[in-house]
PDB file of C-alpha atoms in Angstrom:
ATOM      1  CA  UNK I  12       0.000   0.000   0.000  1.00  0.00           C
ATOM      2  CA  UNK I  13       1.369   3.089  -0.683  1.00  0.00           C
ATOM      3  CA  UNK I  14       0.987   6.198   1.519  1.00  0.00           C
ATOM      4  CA  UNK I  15      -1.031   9.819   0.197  1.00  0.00           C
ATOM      5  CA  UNK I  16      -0.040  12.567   0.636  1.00  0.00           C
ATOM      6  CA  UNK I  17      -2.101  15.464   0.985  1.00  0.00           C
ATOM      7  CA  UNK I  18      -4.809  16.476  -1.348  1.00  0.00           C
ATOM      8  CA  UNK I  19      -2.963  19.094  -3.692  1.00  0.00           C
ATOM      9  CA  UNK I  20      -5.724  21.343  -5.581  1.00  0.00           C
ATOM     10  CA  UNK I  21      -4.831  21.795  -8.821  1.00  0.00           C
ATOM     11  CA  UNK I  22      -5.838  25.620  -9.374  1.00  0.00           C
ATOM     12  CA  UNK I  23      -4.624  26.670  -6.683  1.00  0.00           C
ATOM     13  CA  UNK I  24      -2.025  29.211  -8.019  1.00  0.00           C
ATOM     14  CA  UNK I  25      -5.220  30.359 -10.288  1.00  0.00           C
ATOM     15  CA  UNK I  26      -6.600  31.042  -7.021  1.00  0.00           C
ATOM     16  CA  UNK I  27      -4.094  32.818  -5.306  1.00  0.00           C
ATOM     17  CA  UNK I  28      -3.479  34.965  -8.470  1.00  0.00           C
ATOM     18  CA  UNK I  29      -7.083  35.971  -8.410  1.00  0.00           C
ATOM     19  CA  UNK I  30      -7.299  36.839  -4.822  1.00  0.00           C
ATOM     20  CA  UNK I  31      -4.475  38.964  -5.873  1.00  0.00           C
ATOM     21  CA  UNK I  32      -6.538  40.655  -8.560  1.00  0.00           C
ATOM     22  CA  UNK I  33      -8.715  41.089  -5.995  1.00  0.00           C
ATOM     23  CA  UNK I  34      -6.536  42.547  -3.986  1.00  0.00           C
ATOM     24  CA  UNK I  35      -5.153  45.039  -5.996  1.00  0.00           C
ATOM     25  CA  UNK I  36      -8.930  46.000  -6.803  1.00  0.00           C
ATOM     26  CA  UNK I  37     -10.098  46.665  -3.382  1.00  0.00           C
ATOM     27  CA  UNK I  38      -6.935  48.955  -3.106  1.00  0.00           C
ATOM     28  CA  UNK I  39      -7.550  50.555  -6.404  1.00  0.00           C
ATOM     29  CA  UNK I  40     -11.349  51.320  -4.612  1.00  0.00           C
ATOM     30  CA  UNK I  41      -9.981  52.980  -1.770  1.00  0.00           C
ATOM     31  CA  UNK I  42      -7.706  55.137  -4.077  1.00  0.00           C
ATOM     32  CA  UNK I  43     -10.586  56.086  -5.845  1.00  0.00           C
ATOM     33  CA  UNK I  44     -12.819  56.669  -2.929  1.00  0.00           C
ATOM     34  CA  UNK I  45      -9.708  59.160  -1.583  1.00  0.00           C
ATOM     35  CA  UNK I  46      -9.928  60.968  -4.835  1.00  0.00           C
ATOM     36  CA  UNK I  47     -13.151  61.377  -5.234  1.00  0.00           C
ATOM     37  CA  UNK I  48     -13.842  62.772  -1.311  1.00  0.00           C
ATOM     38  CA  UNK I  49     -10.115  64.931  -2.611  1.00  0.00           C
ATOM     39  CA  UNK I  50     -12.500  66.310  -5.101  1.00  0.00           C
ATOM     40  CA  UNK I  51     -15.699  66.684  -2.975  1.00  0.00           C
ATOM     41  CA  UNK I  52     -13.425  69.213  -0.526  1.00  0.00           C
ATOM     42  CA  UNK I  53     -11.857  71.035  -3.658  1.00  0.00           C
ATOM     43  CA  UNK I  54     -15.839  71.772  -4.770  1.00  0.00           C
ATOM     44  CA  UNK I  55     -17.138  72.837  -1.736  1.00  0.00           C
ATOM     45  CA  UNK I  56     -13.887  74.949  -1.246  1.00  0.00           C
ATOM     46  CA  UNK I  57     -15.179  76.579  -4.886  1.00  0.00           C
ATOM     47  CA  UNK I  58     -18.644  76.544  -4.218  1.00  0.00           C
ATOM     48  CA  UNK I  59     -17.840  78.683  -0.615  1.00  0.00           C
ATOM     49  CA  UNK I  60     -15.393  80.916  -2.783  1.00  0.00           C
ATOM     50  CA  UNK I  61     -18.026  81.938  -5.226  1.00  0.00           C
ATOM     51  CA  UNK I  62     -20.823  81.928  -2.477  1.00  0.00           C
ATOM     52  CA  UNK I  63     -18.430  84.701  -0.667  1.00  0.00           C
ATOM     53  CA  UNK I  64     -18.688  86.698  -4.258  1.00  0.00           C
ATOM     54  CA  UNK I  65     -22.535  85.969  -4.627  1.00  0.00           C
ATOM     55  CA  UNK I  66     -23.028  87.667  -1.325  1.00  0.00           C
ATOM     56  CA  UNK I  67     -20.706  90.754  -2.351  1.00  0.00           C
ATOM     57  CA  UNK I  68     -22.575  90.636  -5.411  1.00  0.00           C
ATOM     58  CA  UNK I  69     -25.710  91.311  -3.816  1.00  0.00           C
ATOM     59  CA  UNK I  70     -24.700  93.643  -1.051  1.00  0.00           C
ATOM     60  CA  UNK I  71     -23.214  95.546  -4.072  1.00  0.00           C
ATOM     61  CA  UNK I  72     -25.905  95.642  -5.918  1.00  0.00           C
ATOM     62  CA  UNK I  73     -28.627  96.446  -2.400  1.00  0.00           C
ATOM     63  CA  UNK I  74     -26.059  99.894  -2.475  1.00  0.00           C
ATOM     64  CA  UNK I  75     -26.609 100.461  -6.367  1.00  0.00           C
ATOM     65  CA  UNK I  76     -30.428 100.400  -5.457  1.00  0.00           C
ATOM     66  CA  UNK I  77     -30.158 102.148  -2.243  1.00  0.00           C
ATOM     67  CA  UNK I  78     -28.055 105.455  -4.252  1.00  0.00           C
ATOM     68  CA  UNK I  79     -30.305 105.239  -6.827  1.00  0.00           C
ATOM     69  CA  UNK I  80     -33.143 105.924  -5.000  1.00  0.00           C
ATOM     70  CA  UNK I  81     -31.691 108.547  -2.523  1.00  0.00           C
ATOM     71  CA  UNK I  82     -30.490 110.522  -5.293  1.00  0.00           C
ATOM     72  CA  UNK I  83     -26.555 110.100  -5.500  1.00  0.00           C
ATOM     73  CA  UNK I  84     -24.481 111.940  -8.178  1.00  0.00           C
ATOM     74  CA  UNK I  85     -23.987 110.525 -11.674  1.00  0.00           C
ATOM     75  CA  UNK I  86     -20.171 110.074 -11.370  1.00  0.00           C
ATOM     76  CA  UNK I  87     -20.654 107.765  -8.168  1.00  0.00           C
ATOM     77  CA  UNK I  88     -23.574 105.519  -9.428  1.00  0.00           C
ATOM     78  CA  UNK I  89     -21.454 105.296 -12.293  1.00  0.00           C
ATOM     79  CA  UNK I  90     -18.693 103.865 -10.317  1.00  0.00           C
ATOM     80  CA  UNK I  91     -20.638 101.547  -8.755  1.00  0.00           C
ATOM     81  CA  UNK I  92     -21.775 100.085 -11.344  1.00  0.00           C
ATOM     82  CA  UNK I  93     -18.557  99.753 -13.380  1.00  0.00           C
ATOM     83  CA  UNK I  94     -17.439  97.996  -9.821  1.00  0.00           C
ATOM     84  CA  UNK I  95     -20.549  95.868  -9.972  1.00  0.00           C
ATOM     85  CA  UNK I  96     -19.756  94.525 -13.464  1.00  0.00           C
ATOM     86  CA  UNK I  97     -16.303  93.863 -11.922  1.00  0.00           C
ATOM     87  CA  UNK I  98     -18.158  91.641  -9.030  1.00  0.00           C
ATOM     88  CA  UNK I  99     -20.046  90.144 -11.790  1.00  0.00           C
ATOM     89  CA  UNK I 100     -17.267  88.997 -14.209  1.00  0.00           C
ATOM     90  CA  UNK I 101     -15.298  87.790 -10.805  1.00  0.00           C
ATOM     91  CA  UNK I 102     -18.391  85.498 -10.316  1.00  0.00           C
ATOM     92  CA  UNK I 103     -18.935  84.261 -13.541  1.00  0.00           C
ATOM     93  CA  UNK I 104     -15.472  82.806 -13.181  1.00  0.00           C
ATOM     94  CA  UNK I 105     -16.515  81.682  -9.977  1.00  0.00           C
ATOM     95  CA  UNK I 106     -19.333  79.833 -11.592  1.00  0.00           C
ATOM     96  CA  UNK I 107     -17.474  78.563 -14.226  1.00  0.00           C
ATOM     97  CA  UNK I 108     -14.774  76.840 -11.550  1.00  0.00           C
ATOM     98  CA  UNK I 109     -17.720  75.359  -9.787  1.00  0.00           C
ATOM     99  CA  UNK I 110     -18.580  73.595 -13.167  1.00  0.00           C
ATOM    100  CA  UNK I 111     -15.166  72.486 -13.966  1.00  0.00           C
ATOM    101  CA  UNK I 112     -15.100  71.284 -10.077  1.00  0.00           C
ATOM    102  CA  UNK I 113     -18.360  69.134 -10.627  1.00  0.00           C
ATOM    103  CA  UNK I 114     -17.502  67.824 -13.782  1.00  0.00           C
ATOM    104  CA  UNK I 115     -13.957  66.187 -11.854  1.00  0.00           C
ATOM    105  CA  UNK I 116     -16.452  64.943  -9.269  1.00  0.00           C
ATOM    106  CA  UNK I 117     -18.858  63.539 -11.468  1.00  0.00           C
ATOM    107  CA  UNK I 118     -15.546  62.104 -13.538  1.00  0.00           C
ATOM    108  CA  UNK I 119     -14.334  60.428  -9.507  1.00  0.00           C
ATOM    109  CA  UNK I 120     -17.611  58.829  -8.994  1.00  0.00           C
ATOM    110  CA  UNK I 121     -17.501  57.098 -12.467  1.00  0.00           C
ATOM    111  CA  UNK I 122     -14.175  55.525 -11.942  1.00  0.00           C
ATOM    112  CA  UNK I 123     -14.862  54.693  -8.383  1.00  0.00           C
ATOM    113  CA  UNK I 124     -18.196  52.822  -9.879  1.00  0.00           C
ATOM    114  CA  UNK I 125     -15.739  51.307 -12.547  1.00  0.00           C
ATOM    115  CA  UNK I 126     -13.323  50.131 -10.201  1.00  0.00           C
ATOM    116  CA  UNK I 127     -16.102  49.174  -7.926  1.00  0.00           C
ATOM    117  CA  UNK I 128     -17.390  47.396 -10.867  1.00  0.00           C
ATOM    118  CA  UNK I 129     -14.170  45.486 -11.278  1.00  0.00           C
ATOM    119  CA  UNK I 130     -14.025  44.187  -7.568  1.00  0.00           C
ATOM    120  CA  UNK I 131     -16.911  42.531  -7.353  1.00  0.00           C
ATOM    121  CA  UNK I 132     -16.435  41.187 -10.770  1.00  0.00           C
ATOM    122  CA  UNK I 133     -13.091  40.132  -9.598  1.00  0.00           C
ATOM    123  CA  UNK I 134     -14.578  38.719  -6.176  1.00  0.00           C
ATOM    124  CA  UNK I 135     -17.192  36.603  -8.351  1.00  0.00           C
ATOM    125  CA  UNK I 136     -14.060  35.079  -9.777  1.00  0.00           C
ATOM    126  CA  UNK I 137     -12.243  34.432  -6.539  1.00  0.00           C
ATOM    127  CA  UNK I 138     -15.692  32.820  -5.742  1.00  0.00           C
ATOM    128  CA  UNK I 139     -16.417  30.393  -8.232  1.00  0.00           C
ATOM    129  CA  UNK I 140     -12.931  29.221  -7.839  1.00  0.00           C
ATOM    130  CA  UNK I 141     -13.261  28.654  -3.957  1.00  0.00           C
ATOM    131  CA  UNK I 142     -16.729  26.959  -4.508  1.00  0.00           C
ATOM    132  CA  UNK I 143     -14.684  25.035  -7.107  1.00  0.00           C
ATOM    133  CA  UNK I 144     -12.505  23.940  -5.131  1.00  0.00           C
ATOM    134  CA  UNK I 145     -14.772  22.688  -2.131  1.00  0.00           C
ATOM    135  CA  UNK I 146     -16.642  20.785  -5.173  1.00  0.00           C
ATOM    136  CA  UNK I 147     -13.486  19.019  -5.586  1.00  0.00           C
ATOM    137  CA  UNK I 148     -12.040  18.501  -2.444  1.00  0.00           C
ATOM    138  CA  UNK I 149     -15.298  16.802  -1.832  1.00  0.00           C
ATOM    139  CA  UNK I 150     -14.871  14.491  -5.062  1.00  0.00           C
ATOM    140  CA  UNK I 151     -11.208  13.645  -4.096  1.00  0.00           C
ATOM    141  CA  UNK I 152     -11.969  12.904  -0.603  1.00  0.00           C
ATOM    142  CA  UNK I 153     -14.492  10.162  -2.299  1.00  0.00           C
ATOM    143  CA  UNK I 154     -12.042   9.097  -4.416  1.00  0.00           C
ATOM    144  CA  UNK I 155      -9.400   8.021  -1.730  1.00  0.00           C
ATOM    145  CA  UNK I 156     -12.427   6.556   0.490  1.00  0.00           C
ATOM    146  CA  UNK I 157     -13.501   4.511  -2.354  1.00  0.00           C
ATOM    147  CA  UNK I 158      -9.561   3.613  -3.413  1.00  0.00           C
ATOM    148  CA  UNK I 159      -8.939   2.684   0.373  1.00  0.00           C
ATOM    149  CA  UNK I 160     -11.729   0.604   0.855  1.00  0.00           C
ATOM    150  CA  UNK I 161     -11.119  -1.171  -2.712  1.00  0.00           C
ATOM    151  CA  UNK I 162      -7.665  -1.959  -1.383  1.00  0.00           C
ATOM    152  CA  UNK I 163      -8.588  -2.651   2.203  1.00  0.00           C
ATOM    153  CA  UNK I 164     -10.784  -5.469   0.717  1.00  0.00           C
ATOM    154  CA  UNK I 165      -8.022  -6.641  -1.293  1.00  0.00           C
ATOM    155  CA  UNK I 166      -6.031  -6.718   1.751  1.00  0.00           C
ATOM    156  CA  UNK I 167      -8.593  -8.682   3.639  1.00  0.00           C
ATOM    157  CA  UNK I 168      -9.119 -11.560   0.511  1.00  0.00           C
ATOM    158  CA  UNK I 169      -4.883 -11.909   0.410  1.00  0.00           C
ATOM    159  CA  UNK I 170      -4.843 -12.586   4.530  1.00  0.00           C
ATOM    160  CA  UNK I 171      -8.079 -14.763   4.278  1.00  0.00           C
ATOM    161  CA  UNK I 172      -6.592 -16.846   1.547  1.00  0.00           C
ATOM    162  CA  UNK I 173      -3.519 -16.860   3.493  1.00  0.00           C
ATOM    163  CA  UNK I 174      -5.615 -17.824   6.826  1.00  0.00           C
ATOM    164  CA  UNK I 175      -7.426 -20.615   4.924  1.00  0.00           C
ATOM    165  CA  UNK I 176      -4.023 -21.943   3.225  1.00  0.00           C
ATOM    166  CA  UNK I 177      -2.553 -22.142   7.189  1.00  0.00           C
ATOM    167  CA  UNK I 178      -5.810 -23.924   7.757  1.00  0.00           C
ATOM    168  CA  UNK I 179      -5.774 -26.768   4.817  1.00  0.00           C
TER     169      UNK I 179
END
């Protein structure tokens, strides 16, 4: 009889190098995830900067209304609103930034989905594998039950036959 060793799964270096897919997916997800808050802050950092002109904006503009109707000289509502379109081209570049910004946060949460994507498709790999193997660690385990007993019964007929040829 000779002796087993251990059950030896064939795919198993598949398996590892998929877990290490996997691996390098789920880091690739928290990379993304960084970026993507990166580029949250950087929007609301824009958003607050062109809020702070908005407001000017407006307080400019309640001072515009305010000399108009008390009767201020021609040369200073003039100058107001020269500074007014000033405020106003200031926060249409504000505006504009805040558009850039939310494009490169709506580009960060599509490739966080994408490498979301890829994880799980990369874990449904790792798991068919695994459920593979159990499938056929099962089967082999049968196997060398069934190849045991086949040779355990051999064993038994060669020491009965021996028994009974002590006997006759």
């Amino acid at each position: 009889m000779q002796e087993k060793g251990p059950l030896v799964y064939p795919l198993q270096q598949v398996l590892g190098v998929k877990e290490k897919r996997v691996d390098e997916a789920q880091r690739v997800v928290v990379e993304r995830k960084n970026a993507l808050e990166r580029e949250e802050k950087k929007l609301k950092q824009v958003e607050e900067a062109r809020d702070e002109i908005k407001r000017h904006y407006k307080k400019k503009l309640e001072q515009l209304r305010n000399a108009l109707d008390s009767g201020k000289t021609t040369d200073k509502i003039q100058m107001m609103r020269l500074y007014l379109d000033t405020v106003e081209e200031k926060l249409a570049i504000e505006e504009d930034r805040v558009k850039k910004q939310q494009l490169q946060v709506e580009q960060a949460k599509q490739a966080l989905e994408e490498a979301q994507q890829l994880w799980r498709q990369r874990m449904k790999e790792v798991d068919k594998i695994k459920e593979h193997r159990k499938q056929w660690l099962l089967e082999a385990k049968r196997d060398l039950d069934r190849e045991e007993a086949k040779e355990q019964d051999e064993l038994g007929s060669v020491m009965h036959l021996s028994q009974k040829n002590k006997w006759d």
